[in-house]
CSV table of C-alpha atoms and ligand atoms in Angstrom, one decimal:
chain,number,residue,atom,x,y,z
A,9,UNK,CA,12.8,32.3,-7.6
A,10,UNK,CA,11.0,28.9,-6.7
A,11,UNK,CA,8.3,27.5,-5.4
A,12,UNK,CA,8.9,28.2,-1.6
A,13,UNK,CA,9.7,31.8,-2.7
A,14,UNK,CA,5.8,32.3,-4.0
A,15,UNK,CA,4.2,30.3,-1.7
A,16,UNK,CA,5.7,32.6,0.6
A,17,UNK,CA,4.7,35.7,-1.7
A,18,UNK,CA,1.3,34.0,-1.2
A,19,UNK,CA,0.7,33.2,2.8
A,20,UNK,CA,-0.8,36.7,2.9
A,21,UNK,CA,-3.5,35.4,0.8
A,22,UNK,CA,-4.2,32.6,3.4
A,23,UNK,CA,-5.3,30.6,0.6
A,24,UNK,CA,-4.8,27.4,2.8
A,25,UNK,CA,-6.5,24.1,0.9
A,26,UNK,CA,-7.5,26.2,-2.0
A,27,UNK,CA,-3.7,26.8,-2.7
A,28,UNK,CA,-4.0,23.4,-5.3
A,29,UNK,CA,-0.3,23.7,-6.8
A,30,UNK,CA,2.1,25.7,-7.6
A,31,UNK,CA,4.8,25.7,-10.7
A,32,UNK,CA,7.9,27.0,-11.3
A,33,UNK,CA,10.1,27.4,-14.5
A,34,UNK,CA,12.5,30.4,-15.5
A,35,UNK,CA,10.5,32.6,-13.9
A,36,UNK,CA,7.2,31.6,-15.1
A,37,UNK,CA,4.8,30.6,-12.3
A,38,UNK,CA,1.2,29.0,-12.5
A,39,UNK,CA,-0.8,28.8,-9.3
A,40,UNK,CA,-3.8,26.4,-9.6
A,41,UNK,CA,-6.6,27.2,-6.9
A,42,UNK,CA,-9.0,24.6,-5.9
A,43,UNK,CA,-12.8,26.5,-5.8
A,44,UNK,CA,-16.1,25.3,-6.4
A,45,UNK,CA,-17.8,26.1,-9.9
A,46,UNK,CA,-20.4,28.1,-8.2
A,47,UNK,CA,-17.7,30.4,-6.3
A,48,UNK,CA,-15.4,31.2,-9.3
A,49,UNK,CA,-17.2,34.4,-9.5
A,50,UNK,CA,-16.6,35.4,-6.5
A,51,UNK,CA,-12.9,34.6,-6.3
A,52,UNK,CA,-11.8,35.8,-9.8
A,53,UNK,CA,-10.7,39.3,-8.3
A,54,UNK,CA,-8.8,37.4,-5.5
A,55,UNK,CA,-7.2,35.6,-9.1
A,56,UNK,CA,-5.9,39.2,-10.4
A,57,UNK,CA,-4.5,40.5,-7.3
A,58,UNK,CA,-2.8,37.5,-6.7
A,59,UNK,CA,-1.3,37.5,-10.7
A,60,UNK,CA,-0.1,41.4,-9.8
A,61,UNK,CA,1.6,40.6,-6.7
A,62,UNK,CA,3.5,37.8,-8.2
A,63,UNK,CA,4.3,39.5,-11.1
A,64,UNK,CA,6.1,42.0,-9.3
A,65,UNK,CA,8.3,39.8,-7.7
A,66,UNK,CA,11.7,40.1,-8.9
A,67,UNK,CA,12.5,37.1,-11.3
A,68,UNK,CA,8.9,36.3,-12.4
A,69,UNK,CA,8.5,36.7,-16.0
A,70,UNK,CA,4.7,35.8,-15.8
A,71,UNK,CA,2.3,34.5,-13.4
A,72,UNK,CA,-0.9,32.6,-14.1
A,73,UNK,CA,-3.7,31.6,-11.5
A,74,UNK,CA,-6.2,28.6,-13.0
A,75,UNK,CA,-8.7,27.8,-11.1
A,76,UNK,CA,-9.5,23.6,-11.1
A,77,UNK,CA,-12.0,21.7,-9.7
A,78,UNK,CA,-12.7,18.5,-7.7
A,79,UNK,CA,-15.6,17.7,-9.4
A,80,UNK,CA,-18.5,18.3,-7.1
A,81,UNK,CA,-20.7,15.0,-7.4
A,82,UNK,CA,-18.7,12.0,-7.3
A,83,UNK,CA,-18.4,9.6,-10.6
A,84,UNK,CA,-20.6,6.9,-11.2
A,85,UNK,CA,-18.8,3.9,-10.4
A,86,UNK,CA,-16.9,2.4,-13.1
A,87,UNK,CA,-18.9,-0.6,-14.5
A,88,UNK,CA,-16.9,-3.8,-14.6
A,89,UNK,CA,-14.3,-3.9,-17.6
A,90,UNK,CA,-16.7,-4.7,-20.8
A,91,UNK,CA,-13.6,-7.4,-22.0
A,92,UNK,CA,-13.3,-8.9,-18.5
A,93,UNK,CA,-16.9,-9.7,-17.4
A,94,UNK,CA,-16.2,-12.0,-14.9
A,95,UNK,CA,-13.6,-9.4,-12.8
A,96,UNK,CA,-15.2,-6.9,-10.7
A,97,UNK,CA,-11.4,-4.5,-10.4
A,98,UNK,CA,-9.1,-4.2,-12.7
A,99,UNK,CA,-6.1,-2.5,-11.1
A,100,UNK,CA,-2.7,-1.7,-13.0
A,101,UNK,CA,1.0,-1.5,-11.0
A,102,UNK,CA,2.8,0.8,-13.4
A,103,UNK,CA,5.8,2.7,-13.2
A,104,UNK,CA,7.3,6.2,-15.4
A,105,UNK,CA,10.7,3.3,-15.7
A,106,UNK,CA,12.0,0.3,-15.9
A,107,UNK,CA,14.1,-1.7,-12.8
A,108,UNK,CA,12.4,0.0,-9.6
A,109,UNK,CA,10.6,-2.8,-8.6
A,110,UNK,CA,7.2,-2.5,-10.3
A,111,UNK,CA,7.0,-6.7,-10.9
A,112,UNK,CA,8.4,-7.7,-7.3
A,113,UNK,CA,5.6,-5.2,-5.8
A,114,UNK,CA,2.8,-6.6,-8.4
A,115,UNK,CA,3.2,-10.2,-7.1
A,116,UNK,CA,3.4,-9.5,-3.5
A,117,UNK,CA,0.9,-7.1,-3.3
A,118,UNK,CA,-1.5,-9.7,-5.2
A,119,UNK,CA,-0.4,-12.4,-3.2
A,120,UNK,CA,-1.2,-9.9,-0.1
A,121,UNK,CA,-4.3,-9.4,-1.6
A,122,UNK,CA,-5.6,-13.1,-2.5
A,123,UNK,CA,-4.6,-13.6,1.5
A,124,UNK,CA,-7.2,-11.2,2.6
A,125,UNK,CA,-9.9,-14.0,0.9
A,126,UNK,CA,-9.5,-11.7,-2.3
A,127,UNK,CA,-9.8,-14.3,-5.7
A,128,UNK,CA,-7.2,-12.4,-6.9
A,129,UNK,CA,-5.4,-12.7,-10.2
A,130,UNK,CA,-2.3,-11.5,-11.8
A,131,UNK,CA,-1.6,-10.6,-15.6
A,132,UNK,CA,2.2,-9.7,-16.7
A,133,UNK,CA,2.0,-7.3,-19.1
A,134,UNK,CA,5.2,-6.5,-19.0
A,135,UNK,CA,6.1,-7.6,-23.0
A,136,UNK,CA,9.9,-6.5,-23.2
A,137,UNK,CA,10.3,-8.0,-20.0
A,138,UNK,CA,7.9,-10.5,-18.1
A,139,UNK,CA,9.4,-11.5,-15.2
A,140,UNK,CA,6.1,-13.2,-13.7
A,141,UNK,CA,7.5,-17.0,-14.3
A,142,UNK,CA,10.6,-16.3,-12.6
A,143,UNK,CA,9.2,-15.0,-9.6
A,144,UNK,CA,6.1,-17.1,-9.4
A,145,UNK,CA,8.0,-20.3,-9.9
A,146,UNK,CA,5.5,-21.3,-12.5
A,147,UNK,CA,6.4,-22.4,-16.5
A,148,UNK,CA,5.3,-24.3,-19.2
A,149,UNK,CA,2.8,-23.3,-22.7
A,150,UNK,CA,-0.5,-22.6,-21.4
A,151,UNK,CA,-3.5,-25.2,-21.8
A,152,UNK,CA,-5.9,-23.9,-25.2
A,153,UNK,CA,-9.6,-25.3,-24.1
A,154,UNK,CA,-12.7,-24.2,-25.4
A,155,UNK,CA,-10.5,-21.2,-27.7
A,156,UNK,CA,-9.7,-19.8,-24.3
A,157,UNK,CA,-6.0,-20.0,-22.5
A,158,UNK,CA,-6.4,-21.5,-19.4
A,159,UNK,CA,-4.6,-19.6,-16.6
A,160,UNK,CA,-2.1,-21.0,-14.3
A,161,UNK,CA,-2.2,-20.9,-10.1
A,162,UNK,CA,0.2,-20.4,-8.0
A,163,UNK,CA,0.4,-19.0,-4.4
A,164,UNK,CA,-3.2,-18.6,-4.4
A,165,UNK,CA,-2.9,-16.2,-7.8
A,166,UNK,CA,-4.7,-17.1,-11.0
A,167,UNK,CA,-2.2,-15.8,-13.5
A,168,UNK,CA,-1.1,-15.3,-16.9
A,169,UNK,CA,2.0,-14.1,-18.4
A,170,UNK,CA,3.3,-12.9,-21.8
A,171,UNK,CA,6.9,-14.5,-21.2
A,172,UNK,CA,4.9,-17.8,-21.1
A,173,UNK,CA,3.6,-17.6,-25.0
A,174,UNK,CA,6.4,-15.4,-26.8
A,175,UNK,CA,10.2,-15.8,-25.9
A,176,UNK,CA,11.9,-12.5,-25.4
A,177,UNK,CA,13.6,-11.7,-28.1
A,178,UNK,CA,10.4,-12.2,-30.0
A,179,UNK,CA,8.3,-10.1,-28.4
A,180,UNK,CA,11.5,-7.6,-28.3
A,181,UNK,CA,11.3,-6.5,-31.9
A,182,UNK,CA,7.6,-6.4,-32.1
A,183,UNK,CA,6.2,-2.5,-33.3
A,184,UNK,CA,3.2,-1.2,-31.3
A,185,UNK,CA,-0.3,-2.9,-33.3
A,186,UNK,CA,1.9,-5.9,-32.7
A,187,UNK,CA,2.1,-5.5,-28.7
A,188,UNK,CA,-1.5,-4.3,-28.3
A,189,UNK,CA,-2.7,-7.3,-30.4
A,190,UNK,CA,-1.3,-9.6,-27.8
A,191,UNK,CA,-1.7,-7.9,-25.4
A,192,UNK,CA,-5.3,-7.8,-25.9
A,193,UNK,CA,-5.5,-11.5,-26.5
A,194,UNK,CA,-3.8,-11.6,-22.6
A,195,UNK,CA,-7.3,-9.8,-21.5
A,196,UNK,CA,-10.0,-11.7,-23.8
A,197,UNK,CA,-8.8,-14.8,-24.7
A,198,UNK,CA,-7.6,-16.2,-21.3
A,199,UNK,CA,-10.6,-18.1,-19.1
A,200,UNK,CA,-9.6,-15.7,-16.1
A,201,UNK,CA,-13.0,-16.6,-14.3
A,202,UNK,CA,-14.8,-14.9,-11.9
A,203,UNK,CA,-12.0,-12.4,-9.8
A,204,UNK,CA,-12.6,-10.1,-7.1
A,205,UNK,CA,-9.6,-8.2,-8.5
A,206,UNK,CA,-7.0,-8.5,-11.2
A,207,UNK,CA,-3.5,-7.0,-10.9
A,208,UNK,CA,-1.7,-5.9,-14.1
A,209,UNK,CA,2.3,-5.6,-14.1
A,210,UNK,CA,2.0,-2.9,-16.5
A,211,UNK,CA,4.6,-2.2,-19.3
A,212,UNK,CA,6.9,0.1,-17.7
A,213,UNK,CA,6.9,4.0,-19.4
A,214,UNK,CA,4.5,6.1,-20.3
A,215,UNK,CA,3.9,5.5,-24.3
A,216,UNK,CA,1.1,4.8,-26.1
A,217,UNK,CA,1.1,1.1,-25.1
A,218,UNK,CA,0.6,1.9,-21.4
A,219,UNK,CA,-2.5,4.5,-22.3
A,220,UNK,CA,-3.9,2.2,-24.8
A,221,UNK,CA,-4.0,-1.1,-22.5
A,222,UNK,CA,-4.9,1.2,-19.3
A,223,UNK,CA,-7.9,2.1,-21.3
A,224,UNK,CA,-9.1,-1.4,-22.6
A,225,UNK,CA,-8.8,-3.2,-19.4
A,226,UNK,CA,-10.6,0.2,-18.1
A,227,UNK,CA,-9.2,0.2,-14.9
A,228,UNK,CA,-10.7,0.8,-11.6
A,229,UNK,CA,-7.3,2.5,-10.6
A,230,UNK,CA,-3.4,2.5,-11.2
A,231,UNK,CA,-0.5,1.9,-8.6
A,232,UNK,CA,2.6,3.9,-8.9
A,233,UNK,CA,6.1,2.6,-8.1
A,234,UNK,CA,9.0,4.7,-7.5
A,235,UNK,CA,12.1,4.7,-5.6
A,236,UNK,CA,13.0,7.7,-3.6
A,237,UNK,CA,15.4,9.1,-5.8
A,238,UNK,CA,14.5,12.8,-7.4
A,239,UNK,CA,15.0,11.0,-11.0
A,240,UNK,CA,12.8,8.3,-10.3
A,241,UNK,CA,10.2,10.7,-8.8
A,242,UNK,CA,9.9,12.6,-12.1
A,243,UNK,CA,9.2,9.3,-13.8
A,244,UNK,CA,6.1,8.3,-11.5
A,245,UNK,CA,5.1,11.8,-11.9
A,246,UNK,CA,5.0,11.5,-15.5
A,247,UNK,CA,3.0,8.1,-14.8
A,248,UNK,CA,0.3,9.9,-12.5
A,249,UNK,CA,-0.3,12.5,-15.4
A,250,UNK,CA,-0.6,10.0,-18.3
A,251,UNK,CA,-3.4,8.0,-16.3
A,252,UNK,CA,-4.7,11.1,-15.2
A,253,UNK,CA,-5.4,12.0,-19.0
A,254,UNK,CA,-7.7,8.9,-19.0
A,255,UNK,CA,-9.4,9.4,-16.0
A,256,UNK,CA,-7.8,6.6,-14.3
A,257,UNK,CA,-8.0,7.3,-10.8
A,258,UNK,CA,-4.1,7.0,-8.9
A,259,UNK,CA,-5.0,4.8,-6.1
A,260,UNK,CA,-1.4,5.4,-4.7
A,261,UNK,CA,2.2,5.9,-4.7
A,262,UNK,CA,4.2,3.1,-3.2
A,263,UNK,CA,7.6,4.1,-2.0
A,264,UNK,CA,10.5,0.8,-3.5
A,265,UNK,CA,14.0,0.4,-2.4
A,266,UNK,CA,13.4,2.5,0.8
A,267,UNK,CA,15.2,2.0,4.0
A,268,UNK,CA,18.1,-0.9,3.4
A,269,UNK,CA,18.9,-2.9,6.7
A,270,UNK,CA,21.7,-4.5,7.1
A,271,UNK,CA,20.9,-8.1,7.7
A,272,UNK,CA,24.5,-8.6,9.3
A,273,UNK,CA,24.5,-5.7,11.8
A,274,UNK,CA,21.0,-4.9,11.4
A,275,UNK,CA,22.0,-0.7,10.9
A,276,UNK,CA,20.0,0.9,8.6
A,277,UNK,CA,20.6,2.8,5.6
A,278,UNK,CA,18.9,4.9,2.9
A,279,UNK,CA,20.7,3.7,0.1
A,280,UNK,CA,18.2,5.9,-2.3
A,281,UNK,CA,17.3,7.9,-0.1
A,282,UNK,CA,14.0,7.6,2.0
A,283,UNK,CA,10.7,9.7,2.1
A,284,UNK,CA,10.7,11.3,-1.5
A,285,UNK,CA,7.6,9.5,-2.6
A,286,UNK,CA,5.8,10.3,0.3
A,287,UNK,CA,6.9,13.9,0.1
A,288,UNK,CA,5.8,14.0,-3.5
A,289,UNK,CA,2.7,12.2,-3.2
A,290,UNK,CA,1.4,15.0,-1.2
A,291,UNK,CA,2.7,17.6,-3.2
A,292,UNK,CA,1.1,16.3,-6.2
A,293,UNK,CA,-2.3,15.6,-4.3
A,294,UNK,CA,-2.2,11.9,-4.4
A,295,UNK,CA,-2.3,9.1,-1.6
A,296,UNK,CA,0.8,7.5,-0.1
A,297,UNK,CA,0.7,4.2,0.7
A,298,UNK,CA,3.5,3.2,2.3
A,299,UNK,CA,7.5,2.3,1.6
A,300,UNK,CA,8.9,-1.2,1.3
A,301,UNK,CA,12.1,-1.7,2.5
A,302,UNK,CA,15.7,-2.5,0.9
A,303,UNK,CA,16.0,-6.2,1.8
A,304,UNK,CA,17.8,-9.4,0.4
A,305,UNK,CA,15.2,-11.4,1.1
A,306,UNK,CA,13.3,-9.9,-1.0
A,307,UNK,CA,15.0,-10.2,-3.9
A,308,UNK,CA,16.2,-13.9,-3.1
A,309,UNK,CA,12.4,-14.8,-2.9
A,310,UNK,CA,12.0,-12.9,-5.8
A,311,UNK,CA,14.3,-15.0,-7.8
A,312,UNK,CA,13.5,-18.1,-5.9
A,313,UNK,CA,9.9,-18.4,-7.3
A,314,UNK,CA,8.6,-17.5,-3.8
A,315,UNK,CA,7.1,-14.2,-3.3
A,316,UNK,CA,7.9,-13.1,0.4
A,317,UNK,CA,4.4,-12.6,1.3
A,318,UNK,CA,3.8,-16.5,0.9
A,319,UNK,CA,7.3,-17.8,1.9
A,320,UNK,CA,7.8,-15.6,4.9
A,321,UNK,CA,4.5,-14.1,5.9
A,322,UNK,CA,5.9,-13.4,9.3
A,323,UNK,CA,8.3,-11.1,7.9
A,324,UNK,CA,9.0,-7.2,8.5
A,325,UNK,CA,8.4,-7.3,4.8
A,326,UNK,CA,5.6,-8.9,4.2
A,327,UNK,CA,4.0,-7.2,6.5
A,328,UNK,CA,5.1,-4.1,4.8
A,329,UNK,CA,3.8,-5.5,1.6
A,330,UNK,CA,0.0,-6.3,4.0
A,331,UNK,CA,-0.2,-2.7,5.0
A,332,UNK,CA,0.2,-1.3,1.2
A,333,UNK,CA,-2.6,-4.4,0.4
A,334,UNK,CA,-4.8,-3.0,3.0
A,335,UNK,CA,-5.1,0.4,1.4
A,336,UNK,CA,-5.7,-1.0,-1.9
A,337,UNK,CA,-8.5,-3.3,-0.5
A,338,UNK,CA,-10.0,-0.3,1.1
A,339,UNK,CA,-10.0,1.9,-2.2
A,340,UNK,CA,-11.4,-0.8,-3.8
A,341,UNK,CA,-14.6,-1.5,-1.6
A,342,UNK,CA,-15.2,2.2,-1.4
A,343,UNK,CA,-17.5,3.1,-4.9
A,344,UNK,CA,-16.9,6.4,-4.7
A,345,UNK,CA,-13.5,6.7,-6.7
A,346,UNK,CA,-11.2,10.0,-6.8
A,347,UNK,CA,-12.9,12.5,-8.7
A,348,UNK,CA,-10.0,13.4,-11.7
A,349,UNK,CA,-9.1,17.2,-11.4
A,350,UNK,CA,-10.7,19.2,-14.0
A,351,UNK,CA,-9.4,23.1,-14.9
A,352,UNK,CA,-12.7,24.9,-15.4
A,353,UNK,CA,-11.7,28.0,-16.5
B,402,ADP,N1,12.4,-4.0,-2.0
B,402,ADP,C1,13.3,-4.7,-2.6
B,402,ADP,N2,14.4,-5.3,-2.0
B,402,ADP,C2,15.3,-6.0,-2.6
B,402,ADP,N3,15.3,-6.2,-3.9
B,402,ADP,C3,14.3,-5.7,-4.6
B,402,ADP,C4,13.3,-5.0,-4.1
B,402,ADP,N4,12.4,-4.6,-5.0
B,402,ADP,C5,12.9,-5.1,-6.2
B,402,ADP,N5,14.0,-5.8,-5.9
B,402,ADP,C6,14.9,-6.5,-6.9
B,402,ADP,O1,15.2,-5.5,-7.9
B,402,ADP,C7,15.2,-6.1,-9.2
B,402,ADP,C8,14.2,-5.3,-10.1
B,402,ADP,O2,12.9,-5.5,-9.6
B,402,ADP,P1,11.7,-5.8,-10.6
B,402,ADP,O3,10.5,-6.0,-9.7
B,402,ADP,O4,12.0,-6.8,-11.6
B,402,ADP,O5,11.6,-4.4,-11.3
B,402,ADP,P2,10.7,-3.9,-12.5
B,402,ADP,O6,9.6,-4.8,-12.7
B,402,ADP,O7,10.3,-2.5,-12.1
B,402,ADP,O8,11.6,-3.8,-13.7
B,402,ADP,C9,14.8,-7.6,-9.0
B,402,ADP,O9,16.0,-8.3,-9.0
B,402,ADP,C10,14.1,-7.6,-7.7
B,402,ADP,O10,14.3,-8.8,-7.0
B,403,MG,MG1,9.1,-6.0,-14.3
């Protein structure tokens, strides 16, 4: 029994958009139906017939129908973050693990972003392993004026970085208070100035870190890295729940490590695969926006100091980096954010 099996038990229903999501685990299933408050009435006999008929099926030990809502007036817009005054978005680039990419797609989409005419800036959050002087090129103790760190520029970015006040191993061995204590000081005690948007390079994982700092810097929305693998997927799942908890809305899932083309023969392969974030974007009711490709450049630029976007704008991959920038420019003008699901019953 899975989940094609009872979404096929269910296409007599013709449930159609209401059909919300469906899960399956040794034989216990839970449908969620998308309905308006006001029709929950109405539909809760729909509900039981639909609970009977999957219960008979052979191999379901229980079935459950929830019924959840978008809600039905949009949000008030988020006010600007209470610590960060002078920044009118706050967005977070997170991923469920480590090594998918989450820093190399922070930089470039900020660059992207700072070459629409965005002032853009870019925090690394990342404490057990900033990577944002590497590939930014940029080093050096921070200036102290006025009791505030003054941020450094590069490629257009205004930026900050925990690798450039703590070494490593430091910061390596620090407990939780320890990491939230700086990483706090990262948000209030830098002079980050008036930004049209400012991109975190979250902490990779799900922990109480990535909740805590998600909720400080209250963020106008969160990114999601993944590769295409099945493993991966399960990771940004888990990091769409956890910012779902606190009504962070997921802006999108960006698809990492996608198609890999050979720069010597120019064939293409899917090393990791290619379409699974997509695919599971959709399935979990969250926007796609778009894959970046497998390419040495990347990387080389990466290492180099040189964020593709600003040392090869012409590229296949920046432009692939420009398209994913696009969305996020768009979600970010719009004031009406995604409503977070609610289960009302
Ligand atoms: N699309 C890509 N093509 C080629 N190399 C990539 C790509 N994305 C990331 N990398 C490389 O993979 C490694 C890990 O990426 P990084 O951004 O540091 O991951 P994370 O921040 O998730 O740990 C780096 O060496 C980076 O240059
Ligand atoms: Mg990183």
């Amino acid at each position: 029994m899975n989940e094609h099996d009872i979404r096929q038990a269910l296409e007599p229903f013709r449930l159609g958009k209401m059909l919300d999501g469906v899960h399956v685990q040794a034989g216990l299933v839970q449908i969620s139906l998308a309905v308006k408050k006001a029709d929950v009435a109405t539909l809760t006999p729909l509900k039981t017939k639909m609970e009977e008929t999957l219960a008979k099926l052979p191999g379901v030990k229980n079935a459950a129908v929830i019924f959840t809502a978008q809600r039905e007036t949009p949000p008030p817009p988020k006010p600007a973050s209470p610590i960060l005054p002078g920044v009118k978005s706050v967005i977070a680039v997170a991923s469920g693990k480590g090594g998918v990419g989450k820093s190399t797609i922070a930089v470039n989409l900020a660059v992207a972003l700072a070459q629409t005419g965005l002032k853009t800036g870019l925090l690394d959050a990342d404490i057990h392993g900033p990577s944002l002087p590497r590939m930014l090129g940029i080093s050096g103790k921070p200036k102290v004026e006025n009791g505030l760190m003054q941020p450094l520029h590069a490629w257009g970015l205004t930026c900050m970085s925990i690798g450039l006040l703590v070494d490593e191993e430091t910061a390596m061995v620090w407990r939780g208070p320890m990491v939230m204590g700086a990483l706090t000081q990262l948000l209030t005690q830098v002079a980050w100035g008036e930004l049209d948007v400012l991109v975190i390079d979250m902490p990779p994982g799900t922990g109480d870190v990535q909740l805590t700092l998600a909720q400080k810097a209250s963020l106008a929305g969160a990114v999601i890295v993944s590769t295409p693998q099945d493993i991966a997927l399960i990771d940004a799942r888990r990091g769409v729940k956890m910012f779902e908890q606190v009504q962070i809305p997921i802006i999108g899932i960006v698809e990492n490590m996608s198609v890999f083309a050979c720069p010597h023969c120019g064939e293409t392969t899917n090393i990791f695969g290619h379409g699974g974030a997509k695919a599971e974007a959709e399935r979990i009711g969250v926007p796609y926006l778009g894959a970046i490709p497998l390419l040495l450049d990347i990387r080389e630029t990466a290492d180099a100091g040189t964020p593709i976007c600003a040392a090869d704008p012409a590229s296949a991959a920046a432009a692939a980096f420009r398209a994913v920038a696009a969305k996020l420019a768009i979600t970010l003008a719009t004031p009406q954010r995604a409503a977070p699901r609610i289960v009302i019953e």
